[in-house]
Amino acid sequence: MTKKSYLAIIMLLWSALLVAQNGVLTGVVLDSKTRNPMPFVAIQIQNTNKGIVTDDNGQFLLSGLNPGYINIEASFLGYEKYLVYEIQIFNNKPVQIEILLKENSTELDEVVIKPKLFEKPVETPNSIKNMGVTEIKRVPGGGQDISRIIQTLPGVTSSPAINRNDIMVRGGGPTENSFYVDDFEVNAINHFSTQGASGGIWGIIDANHLSNFNLSTGAFPMYADNTLSSVFNLELKRGNTDKFESQINLGTIQRGVNFDGPIGEKTTFLAGIRQANFDLLFTNSPIIPLFTDGIAKLNIRITQKSELELFGISAIDNLNYNTDIELTDENFAALERARKIEQVTYTAGAKLTHYWKNGNSKFIYSHNNLKNSVIKYLDNDETKEKILNYNSYETTERLEIRNLFYLGNYKLTSGINYKKANYDVTNNSYQVGTEGISIYDYNNKLSIDLYGLYVNIGNQFMNNKLGISMGFRMDANNFSKEFSNPLQQFSPRASISYELTNNLSINASSGIYYQNPSLTSLGYIENDMLINKTNNIKPIKNFQIVLGSEYNTKFNSAISVEGFYKNYQYYPFSVNDKISLANKGAGFGVFGDEELVSTSEGRSYGVELFYQQKLFKGYYGMFSFTWVKSEFKNSDEKYTSSSWDYGNIVSIIIGKRFRDNWEIGGKWMYYGGIPYTPFNEEASALIANWILKNRGIEDYTKLNQERTNAYHQLDIRVDKKFFFKKWNLNLFLDLQNVYNYVGGIAPNLILDRDDENQPQVNPEKPDSYIIKYAENEGFGIRPNLGFIVEF
């Protein structure tokens, strides 16, 4: 399709007229403990007199609604009032929701009918933030990539680089996060995932499939093992039970199709496939990433009390060279550094949920797979020697049982899990540092059995004003004696919260958390030995404490402030580079495949301020401010700023919905100067080093002694929605970096080339090239224009 025909279609759709409005909302209200239908529950559209009462089956139907967004209140005597925000109403299809009401243990004459804006479990009273699907999809500059969207939340930051979405939380590195989708653990959440870490180029889950998202940056859920900084929980929407639905998504960044609907009376499905359009957006980039991803799930209602979910997600990634661009010195440098990367990732699983009289049990099986190939030829010429040939196959199988029971007013959670991790690797490569060139040449197959258990109990006292929770989890595996004793990974945790008024609460939490080094570290071989096993590498230990307060307003918003402190022990320390591994992990390829010792210590601490405005009279927004200090001990045993010591972090989102279904939103982000390590220019310029590494060599004796200038960016998004009888249309324009800010990026060394693009040899040092620092031209204004059609 040509650009002219593409624009013609857009203009035609733009000029379409709206038709009659007849939206329908249907739903069911269930008891959150028993899943029993609840009759006679009052359902009301917020700030209106329009409402209805559920029937004997707990069902309701509201018709004659105008297309757009509404908030719904559900209330019943003896239960906490529940609010559902920003339900989108259509003309062409009914919208379905499910409401789970929680019993209120307070005496009936003291029941507070005002709902809490943000529901939080007693065991996680702080450090948890959530976003609904509408909030997720409308974030300016987010591109519907969840890893970029959550950067608007407090404590979260990332690299300013356009081609990375690594997540750093509360001063921790990108290796310290874990991800769950519908309760299934997902090891790789991004395309071109950094093996051994969590970052990549783009998320593999399309935000159009999500119904809800929450992020825990402290007081992590008990079921989440192996995490130090955050736990992501993504909830997929359910397929429509009444009719088949489809969606077409076409934009400058990506294109895809999604489907959902019923299969018989007891089964619904959701499916989608998506491809990248980066070849359209990055026409002047030396590297073009191409990817395809897909998702599918089935929900099968076996009985009123039991449900089976089958889930699968996959991604195929290829990193290609773009040799048709102007070959400036900077573009030559990017092509020199480029490696051919091919990845195949998938997660598949099954979950059986059964609801008992006073709780539920979940039986979960999941299988994760990552096939990673990284190849580099000398001079990018496939007829020459391979200077990097890395191929690995990582699989993880997980069995888990989670239980939740209410014993009177007590909430008891418990669970056990077993994992089988396999790692098969071949690595033939050169490693270049300030001390010279070394050769990696090994093959290895590693298999590890991991297991864990947890118990937690919580209750609310004093008419629900005081909440107390405490518990523990223990983990172990058979890699070595350092990991085999579960008492050595005993993780006690406790939290407390108190409501000073109906709207104001204070809360605190504390706990010890553990994380295993990556399989790339555990499976690293030297001289036919698992060298890190020989070095008695240990699980990383982290102690955390959080203190905060939250105030809920009367106009659908809340403001919170939190202070946190994290202390790290036994962090892996690089023997070759003599730095903590906490400073690595935000790059392409493989992380952690080197000799390590568990001697590094670190700390991070800071303060967060957060204001979240749900939709209220057409307005919405978020404001987040974080001050964070992150430090790890260097080889001299002195604390040094880590690579994630960003200082001040600010995010502001403001949006407004107008008449005729127009919407505009803006996002402004600010990062303080980012620490970086200067280059050893003499070692970098050596011809023998450059032809193998193709980039500068950091001088780790000056670890993070320099800082970039601050980085800031403005993104603006405009949406226009049309609602027709049989289909809906959403046109959008999403502009990133509107004022084209250039800065915030660490300098980069490149070769000085002559008029024939040949590198110049230093006449005073014949064994060295002439090197120079690249000019930082930034990434310019990045437009994302497209449309979403729903049938």
CSV table of N, CA and C in Angstrom, one decimal, residues 492-623:
chain,number,residue,atom,x,y,z
A,492,PRO,N,11.5,-14.3,55.9
A,492,PRO,CA,10.4,-13.8,56.7
A,492,PRO,C,9.9,-12.4,56.2
A,493,ARG,N,8.6,-12.1,56.3
A,493,ARG,CA,8.1,-10.9,55.8
A,493,ARG,C,6.9,-10.5,56.7
A,494,ALA,N,6.7,-9.2,56.9
A,494,ALA,CA,5.6,-8.7,57.7
A,494,ALA,C,5.2,-7.3,57.1
A,495,SER,N,3.9,-7.0,57.4
A,495,SER,CA,3.4,-5.7,57.0
A,495,SER,C,2.3,-5.3,58.0
A,496,ILE,N,2.1,-4.0,58.0
A,496,ILE,CA,1.1,-3.4,58.9
A,496,ILE,C,0.6,-2.1,58.3
A,497,SER,N,-0.7,-1.9,58.5
A,497,SER,CA,-1.4,-0.7,58.0
A,497,SER,C,-2.4,-0.2,59.0
A,498,TYR,N,-2.6,1.1,59.0
A,498,TYR,CA,-3.6,1.6,59.9
A,498,TYR,C,-4.3,2.8,59.3
A,499,GLU,N,-5.7,2.8,59.3
A,499,GLU,CA,-6.5,3.8,58.7
A,499,GLU,C,-6.7,4.9,59.8
A,500,LEU,N,-6.1,6.0,59.6
A,500,LEU,CA,-6.3,7.2,60.6
A,500,LEU,C,-7.7,7.7,60.4
A,501,THR,N,-8.1,7.8,59.1
A,501,THR,CA,-9.5,8.3,58.8
A,501,THR,C,-10.0,7.3,57.7
A,502,ASN,N,-11.2,7.6,57.3
A,502,ASN,CA,-11.8,6.8,56.1
A,502,ASN,C,-10.9,7.0,54.9
A,503,ASN,N,-10.2,8.1,54.8
A,503,ASN,CA,-9.5,8.4,53.5
A,503,ASN,C,-7.9,8.3,53.7
A,504,LEU,N,-7.4,8.3,54.9
A,504,LEU,CA,-6.0,8.4,55.1
A,504,LEU,C,-5.5,7.2,55.9
A,505,SER,N,-4.4,6.6,55.4
A,505,SER,CA,-3.8,5.4,56.0
A,505,SER,C,-2.3,5.6,56.0
A,506,ILE,N,-1.7,4.9,57.0
A,506,ILE,CA,-0.2,4.8,57.0
A,506,ILE,C,0.1,3.3,57.0
A,507,ASN,N,1.2,2.9,56.4
A,507,ASN,CA,1.5,1.5,56.2
A,507,ASN,C,3.0,1.3,56.2
A,508,ALA,N,3.4,0.1,56.5
A,508,ALA,CA,4.8,-0.3,56.5
A,508,ALA,C,5.0,-1.7,56.2
A,509,SER,N,6.1,-2.1,55.6
A,509,SER,CA,6.4,-3.5,55.3
A,509,SER,C,7.9,-3.7,55.4
A,510,SER,N,8.2,-5.0,55.6
A,510,SER,CA,9.7,-5.3,55.7
A,510,SER,C,9.8,-6.8,55.3
A,511,GLY,N,10.9,-7.2,54.8
A,511,GLY,CA,11.1,-8.5,54.4
A,511,GLY,C,12.5,-8.8,53.9
A,512,ILE,N,12.8,-10.1,53.8
A,512,ILE,CA,14.1,-10.5,53.2
A,512,ILE,C,13.7,-11.3,51.9
A,513,TYR,N,14.5,-11.1,50.8
A,513,TYR,CA,14.2,-11.7,49.6
A,513,TYR,C,15.5,-12.3,49.0
A,514,TYR,N,15.3,-13.3,48.2
A,514,TYR,CA,16.5,-14.0,47.6
A,514,TYR,C,16.3,-14.1,46.1
A,515,GLN,N,17.4,-14.1,45.3
A,515,GLN,CA,17.3,-14.3,43.9
A,515,GLN,C,18.5,-15.1,43.5
A,516,ASN,N,18.3,-16.2,42.6
A,516,ASN,CA,19.4,-17.0,42.1
A,516,ASN,C,20.1,-16.2,41.0
A,517,PRO,N,21.4,-16.4,40.9
A,517,PRO,CA,22.1,-15.9,39.7
A,517,PRO,C,21.5,-16.6,38.4
A,518,SER,N,21.6,-16.0,37.3
A,518,SER,CA,21.0,-16.5,36.1
A,518,SER,C,21.6,-17.8,35.6
A,519,LEU,N,20.9,-18.5,34.8
A,519,LEU,CA,21.4,-19.8,34.3
A,519,LEU,C,22.7,-19.6,33.5
A,520,THR,N,22.8,-18.4,32.8
A,520,THR,CA,24.0,-18.1,32.1
A,520,THR,C,25.2,-18.0,33.0
A,521,SER,N,25.0,-17.6,34.3
A,521,SER,CA,26.1,-17.6,35.3
A,521,SER,C,26.3,-19.0,35.9
A,522,LEU,N,25.3,-19.6,36.2
A,522,LEU,CA,25.4,-21.0,36.9
A,522,LEU,C,26.0,-22.0,35.9
A,523,GLY,N,25.7,-21.8,34.6
A,523,GLY,CA,26.2,-22.8,33.6
A,523,GLY,C,27.5,-22.4,32.9
A,524,TYR,N,28.2,-21.3,33.4
A,524,TYR,CA,29.4,-20.9,32.8
A,524,TYR,C,30.5,-21.9,33.0
A,525,ILE,N,31.3,-22.2,32.0
A,525,ILE,CA,32.4,-23.2,32.1
A,525,ILE,C,33.8,-22.6,31.8
A,526,GLU,N,34.7,-22.9,32.6
A,526,GLU,CA,36.1,-22.7,32.4
A,526,GLU,C,36.9,-23.9,32.7
A,527,ASN,N,37.8,-24.3,31.8
A,527,ASN,CA,38.6,-25.5,32.0
A,527,ASN,C,37.8,-26.7,32.3
A,528,ASP,N,36.7,-26.9,31.6
A,528,ASP,CA,35.7,-28.0,31.8
A,528,ASP,C,35.1,-28.0,33.2
A,529,MET,N,35.1,-26.9,33.9
A,529,MET,CA,34.5,-26.9,35.3
A,529,MET,C,33.5,-25.8,35.3
A,530,LEU,N,32.4,-26.0,36.1
A,530,LEU,CA,31.5,-25.0,36.5
A,530,LEU,C,32.2,-24.0,37.4
A,531,ILE,N,32.9,-23.1,36.9
A,531,ILE,CA,33.8,-22.3,37.7
A,531,ILE,C,33.1,-21.5,38.8
A,532,ASN,N,31.8,-21.1,38.5
A,532,ASN,CA,31.1,-20.3,39.5
A,532,ASN,C,30.6,-21.2,40.7
A,533,LYS,N,30.4,-22.5,40.3
A,533,LYS,CA,30.1,-23.5,41.4
A,533,LYS,C,31.3,-23.7,42.2
A,534,THR,N,32.5,-23.8,41.6
A,534,THR,CA,33.7,-23.9,42.3
A,534,THR,C,34.0,-22.7,43.2
A,535,ASN,N,33.6,-21.5,42.7
A,535,ASN,CA,33.8,-20.3,43.5
A,535,ASN,C,32.7,-20.1,44.6
A,536,ASN,N,31.9,-21.1,44.8
A,536,ASN,CA,30.9,-21.1,45.9
A,536,ASN,C,29.9,-19.9,45.7
A,537,ILE,N,29.5,-19.7,44.5
A,537,ILE,CA,28.5,-18.6,44.3
A,537,ILE,C,27.3,-18.8,45.1
A,538,LYS,N,26.6,-17.8,45.6
A,538,LYS,CA,25.5,-17.9,46.5
A,538,LYS,C,24.2,-17.2,45.9
A,539,PRO,N,23.1,-17.5,46.4
A,539,PRO,CA,21.9,-16.6,46.1
A,539,PRO,C,22.1,-15.2,46.6
A,540,ILE,N,21.6,-14.3,45.8
A,540,ILE,CA,21.6,-12.8,46.3
A,540,ILE,C,20.6,-12.6,47.4
A,541,LYS,N,21.0,-11.9,48.4
A,541,LYS,CA,20.1,-11.6,49.5
A,541,LYS,C,19.8,-10.1,49.6
A,542,ASN,N,18.6,-9.8,49.8
A,542,ASN,CA,18.2,-8.4,49.9
A,542,ASN,C,17.2,-8.2,51.0
A,543,PHE,N,17.5,-7.2,51.9
A,543,PHE,CA,16.6,-6.8,53.0
A,543,PHE,C,16.0,-5.5,52.6
A,544,GLN,N,14.6,-5.4,52.7
A,544,GLN,CA,13.9,-4.2,52.4
A,544,GLN,C,13.0,-3.8,53.5
A,545,ILE,N,12.8,-2.4,53.6
A,545,ILE,CA,11.9,-1.9,54.5
A,545,ILE,C,11.2,-0.7,53.8
A,546,VAL,N,9.9,-0.5,54.0
A,546,VAL,CA,9.2,0.5,53.3
A,546,VAL,C,8.2,1.1,54.3
A,547,LEU,N,8.1,2.5,54.3
A,547,LEU,CA,7.2,3.2,55.2
A,547,LEU,C,6.5,4.2,54.3
A,548,GLY,N,5.1,4.3,54.4
A,548,GLY,CA,4.4,5.2,53.6
A,548,GLY,C,3.0,5.6,54.1
A,549,SER,N,2.4,6.4,53.3
A,549,SER,CA,1.0,6.9,53.7
A,549,SER,C,0.3,7.1,52.4
A,550,GLU,N,-1.1,7.0,52.4
A,550,GLU,CA,-1.9,7.2,51.3
A,550,GLU,C,-3.2,7.9,51.7
A,551,TYR,N,-3.6,8.8,50.8
A,551,TYR,CA,-4.8,9.6,51.0
A,551,TYR,C,-5.7,9.5,49.8
A,552,ASN,N,-7.0,9.0,50.0
A,552,ASN,CA,-7.9,8.9,48.9
A,552,ASN,C,-8.8,10.1,48.9
A,553,THR,N,-9.0,10.8,47.8
A,553,THR,CA,-9.8,12.0,47.7
A,553,THR,C,-11.3,11.6,47.3
A,554,LYS,N,-12.1,12.5,47.3
A,554,LYS,CA,-13.5,12.3,46.9
A,554,LYS,C,-13.8,12.4,45.4
A,555,PHE,N,-12.7,12.7,44.6
A,555,PHE,CA,-13.0,12.8,43.2
A,555,PHE,C,-12.1,11.8,42.4
A,556,ASN,N,-12.1,10.5,42.8
A,556,ASN,CA,-11.5,9.4,42.1
A,556,ASN,C,-10.0,9.6,41.9
A,557,SER,N,-9.4,10.0,43.0
A,557,SER,CA,-7.9,10.1,43.0
A,557,SER,C,-7.3,9.7,44.3
A,558,ALA,N,-6.0,9.5,44.3
A,558,ALA,CA,-5.3,9.2,45.5
A,558,ALA,C,-3.9,9.7,45.4
A,559,ILE,N,-3.3,10.1,46.6
A,559,ILE,CA,-1.9,10.5,46.6
A,559,ILE,C,-1.2,9.7,47.7
A,560,SER,N,0.0,9.3,47.4
A,560,SER,CA,0.8,8.5,48.3
A,560,SER,C,2.2,9.0,48.4
A,561,VAL,N,2.8,8.8,49.5
A,561,VAL,CA,4.3,9.1,49.7
A,561,VAL,C,4.9,7.9,50.4
A,562,GLU,N,6.1,7.4,49.9
A,562,GLU,CA,6.7,6.3,50.5
A,562,GLU,C,8.2,6.5,50.5
A,563,GLY,N,8.8,6.0,51.6
A,563,GLY,CA,10.3,5.9,51.7
A,563,GLY,C,10.7,4.5,51.7
A,564,PHE,N,11.8,4.1,51.1
A,564,PHE,CA,12.3,2.7,51.0
A,564,PHE,C,13.8,2.6,51.2
A,565,TYR,N,14.2,1.5,51.7
A,565,TYR,CA,15.6,1.2,51.9
A,565,TYR,C,15.8,-0.3,51.5
A,566,LYS,N,16.8,-0.6,50.7
A,566,LYS,CA,17.2,-1.9,50.3
A,566,LYS,C,18.7,-2.2,50.5
A,567,ASN,N,19.0,-3.3,51.1
A,567,ASN,CA,20.4,-3.7,51.4
A,567,ASN,C,20.7,-5.0,50.7
A,568,TYR,N,21.7,-5.0,49.8
A,568,TYR,CA,22.1,-6.2,49.1
A,568,TYR,C,23.3,-6.9,49.7
A,569,GLN,N,23.3,-8.2,49.7
A,569,GLN,CA,24.5,-9.0,50.1
A,569,GLN,C,24.6,-10.2,49.1
A,570,TYR,N,25.9,-10.6,49.0
A,570,TYR,CA,26.2,-11.8,48.1
A,570,TYR,C,25.9,-11.5,46.6
A,571,TYR,N,26.0,-10.2,46.2
A,571,TYR,CA,25.7,-9.9,44.8
A,571,TYR,C,26.9,-10.4,44.0
A,572,PRO,N,26.7,-11.1,42.8
A,572,PRO,CA,27.9,-11.5,42.0
A,572,PRO,C,28.8,-10.4,41.6
A,573,PHE,N,30.1,-10.7,41.7
A,573,PHE,CA,31.1,-9.7,41.4
A,573,PHE,C,32.0,-10.3,40.3
A,574,SER,N,32.2,-9.5,39.2
A,574,SER,CA,32.9,-9.9,38.0
A,574,SER,C,34.4,-10.0,38.4
A,575,VAL,N,35.0,-11.2,38.2
A,575,VAL,CA,36.4,-11.4,38.5
A,575,VAL,C,37.2,-10.7,37.4
A,576,ASN,N,36.8,-10.7,36.2
A,576,ASN,CA,37.6,-10.0,35.1
A,576,ASN,C,37.5,-8.5,35.1
A,577,ASP,N,36.3,-8.0,35.2
A,577,ASP,CA,36.1,-6.5,35.2
A,577,ASP,C,36.3,-5.9,36.5
A,578,LYS,N,36.2,-6.7,37.6
A,578,LYS,CA,36.4,-6.2,39.0
A,578,LYS,C,35.3,-5.1,39.3
A,579,ILE,N,34.1,-5.4,38.9
A,579,ILE,CA,32.9,-4.6,39.3
A,579,ILE,C,31.8,-5.5,39.7
A,580,SER,N,30.8,-4.9,40.4
A,580,SER,CA,29.6,-5.7,40.8
A,580,SER,C,28.8,-5.9,39.5
A,581,LEU,N,28.2,-7.1,39.4
A,581,LEU,CA,27.3,-7.4,38.3
A,581,LEU,C,26.1,-6.6,38.3
A,582,ALA,N,25.8,-6.0,39.5
A,582,ALA,CA,24.6,-5.1,39.6
A,582,ALA,C,24.7,-3.9,38.6
A,583,ASN,N,25.9,-3.6,38.0
A,583,ASN,CA,26.0,-2.5,37.1
A,583,ASN,C,25.8,-3.0,35.6
A,584,LYS,N,25.5,-4.2,35.4
A,584,LYS,CA,25.4,-4.7,34.0
A,584,LYS,C,23.9,-5.2,33.8
A,585,GLY,N,23.7,-5.6,32.5
A,585,GLY,CA,22.4,-6.2,32.2
A,585,GLY,C,21.5,-5.5,31.3
A,586,ALA,N,21.9,-4.2,30.9
A,586,ALA,CA,21.0,-3.4,30.0
A,586,ALA,C,21.6,-3.3,28.6
A,587,GLY,N,21.8,-4.5,28.0
A,587,GLY,CA,22.3,-4.5,26.6
A,587,GLY,C,21.9,-5.7,25.9
A,588,PHE,N,22.2,-5.8,24.6
A,588,PHE,CA,21.8,-6.9,23.8
A,588,PHE,C,22.7,-8.1,24.0
A,589,GLY,N,22.1,-9.3,23.7
A,589,GLY,CA,22.8,-10.5,23.8
A,589,GLY,C,22.7,-11.3,25.1
A,590,VAL,N,23.8,-11.5,25.8
A,590,VAL,CA,23.9,-12.4,26.9
A,590,VAL,C,24.5,-11.7,28.1
A,591,PHE,N,23.9,-12.0,29.3
A,591,PHE,CA,24.4,-11.4,30.5
A,591,PHE,C,24.7,-12.4,31.5
A,592,GLY,N,25.9,-12.3,32.2
A,592,GLY,CA,26.2,-13.1,33.3
A,592,GLY,C,27.1,-14.3,33.0
A,593,ASP,N,27.5,-14.5,31.7
A,593,ASP,CA,28.3,-15.6,31.4
A,593,ASP,C,29.8,-15.3,31.5
A,594,GLU,N,30.3,-15.3,32.8
A,594,GLU,CA,31.6,-15.0,33.1
A,594,GLU,C,31.9,-15.5,34.5
A,595,GLU,N,33.2,-15.5,34.9
A,595,GLU,CA,33.6,-15.9,36.2
A,595,GLU,C,33.1,-14.9,37.3
A,596,LEU,N,32.5,-15.4,38.4
A,596,LEU,CA,31.9,-14.5,39.4
A,596,LEU,C,32.2,-15.1,40.8
A,597,VAL,N,32.2,-14.1,41.7
A,597,VAL,CA,32.3,-14.5,43.1
A,597,VAL,C,31.2,-13.7,43.9
A,598,SER,N,30.7,-14.3,45.0
A,598,SER,CA,29.5,-13.6,45.7
A,598,SER,C,30.1,-12.7,46.8
A,599,THR,N,30.7,-11.6,46.4
A,599,THR,CA,31.4,-10.8,47.4
A,599,THR,C,30.8,-9.3,47.4
A,600,SER,N,30.0,-9.0,46.4
A,600,SER,CA,29.5,-7.6,46.3
A,600,SER,C,28.4,-7.3,47.3
A,601,GLU,N,28.5,-6.0,47.7
A,601,GLU,CA,27.4,-5.5,48.6
A,601,GLU,C,26.9,-4.2,48.0
A,602,GLY,N,25.6,-3.9,48.3
A,602,GLY,CA,25.1,-2.7,47.8
A,602,GLY,C,23.9,-2.2,48.6
A,603,ARG,N,23.4,-1.0,48.2
A,603,ARG,CA,22.3,-0.4,48.9
A,603,ARG,C,21.6,0.5,48.0
A,604,SER,N,20.3,0.7,48.2
A,604,SER,CA,19.6,1.7,47.5
A,604,SER,C,18.5,2.2,48.4
A,605,TYR,N,18.2,3.5,48.3
A,605,TYR,CA,17.2,4.1,49.2
A,605,TYR,C,16.6,5.4,48.5
A,606,GLY,N,15.5,5.8,48.9
A,606,GLY,CA,14.9,6.9,48.3
A,606,GLY,C,13.5,7.2,48.8
A,607,VAL,N,12.8,8.2,48.1
A,607,VAL,CA,11.5,8.7,48.5
A,607,VAL,C,10.7,8.8,47.2
A,608,GLU,N,9.4,8.4,47.3
A,608,GLU,CA,8.5,8.5,46.1
A,608,GLU,C,7.2,9.2,46.5
A,609,LEU,N,6.8,10.1,45.5
A,609,LEU,CA,5.5,10.8,45.7
A,609,LEU,C,4.7,10.4,44.4
A,610,PHE,N,3.4,10.1,44.6
A,610,PHE,CA,2.6,9.6,43.5
A,610,PHE,C,1.2,10.1,43.7
A,611,TYR,N,0.7,10.7,42.6
A,611,TYR,CA,-0.7,11.1,42.5
A,611,TYR,C,-1.3,10.5,41.3
A,612,GLN,N,-2.5,9.8,41.5
A,612,GLN,CA,-3.1,9.1,40.4
A,612,GLN,C,-4.6,9.6,40.3
A,613,GLN,N,-5.0,10.1,39.2
A,613,GLN,CA,-6.3,10.6,39.0
A,613,GLN,C,-7.0,9.7,38.0
A,614,LYS,N,-8.0,8.9,38.5
A,614,LYS,CA,-8.9,8.2,37.6
A,614,LYS,C,-9.8,9.2,36.9
A,615,LEU,N,-10.5,8.7,35.9
A,615,LEU,CA,-11.4,9.5,35.1
A,615,LEU,C,-12.4,10.2,36.0
A,616,PHE,N,-12.5,11.5,35.9
A,616,PHE,CA,-13.4,12.3,36.7
A,616,PHE,C,-13.8,13.6,35.9
A,617,LYS,N,-15.0,13.6,35.5
A,617,LYS,CA,-15.5,14.8,34.7
A,617,LYS,C,-14.7,15.0,33.5
A,618,GLY,N,-14.2,13.9,32.9
A,618,GLY,CA,-13.5,14.0,31.6
A,618,GLY,C,-12.0,14.2,31.8
A,619,TYR,N,-11.5,14.3,33.0
A,619,TYR,CA,-10.1,14.5,33.2
A,619,TYR,C,-9.4,13.2,33.8
A,620,TYR,N,-8.2,13.0,33.6
A,620,TYR,CA,-7.4,12.0,34.2
A,620,TYR,C,-5.9,12.4,34.2
A,621,GLY,N,-5.1,11.7,35.0
A,621,GLY,CA,-3.7,12.0,35.0
A,621,GLY,C,-2.9,11.3,36.0
A,622,MET,N,-1.6,11.4,36.0
A,622,MET,CA,-0.7,10.9,37.0
A,622,MET,C,0.5,11.8,37.2
A,623,PHE,N,0.9,11.9,38.4
A,623,PHE,CA,2.2,12.6,38.7
A,623,PHE,C,3.0,11.7,39.6
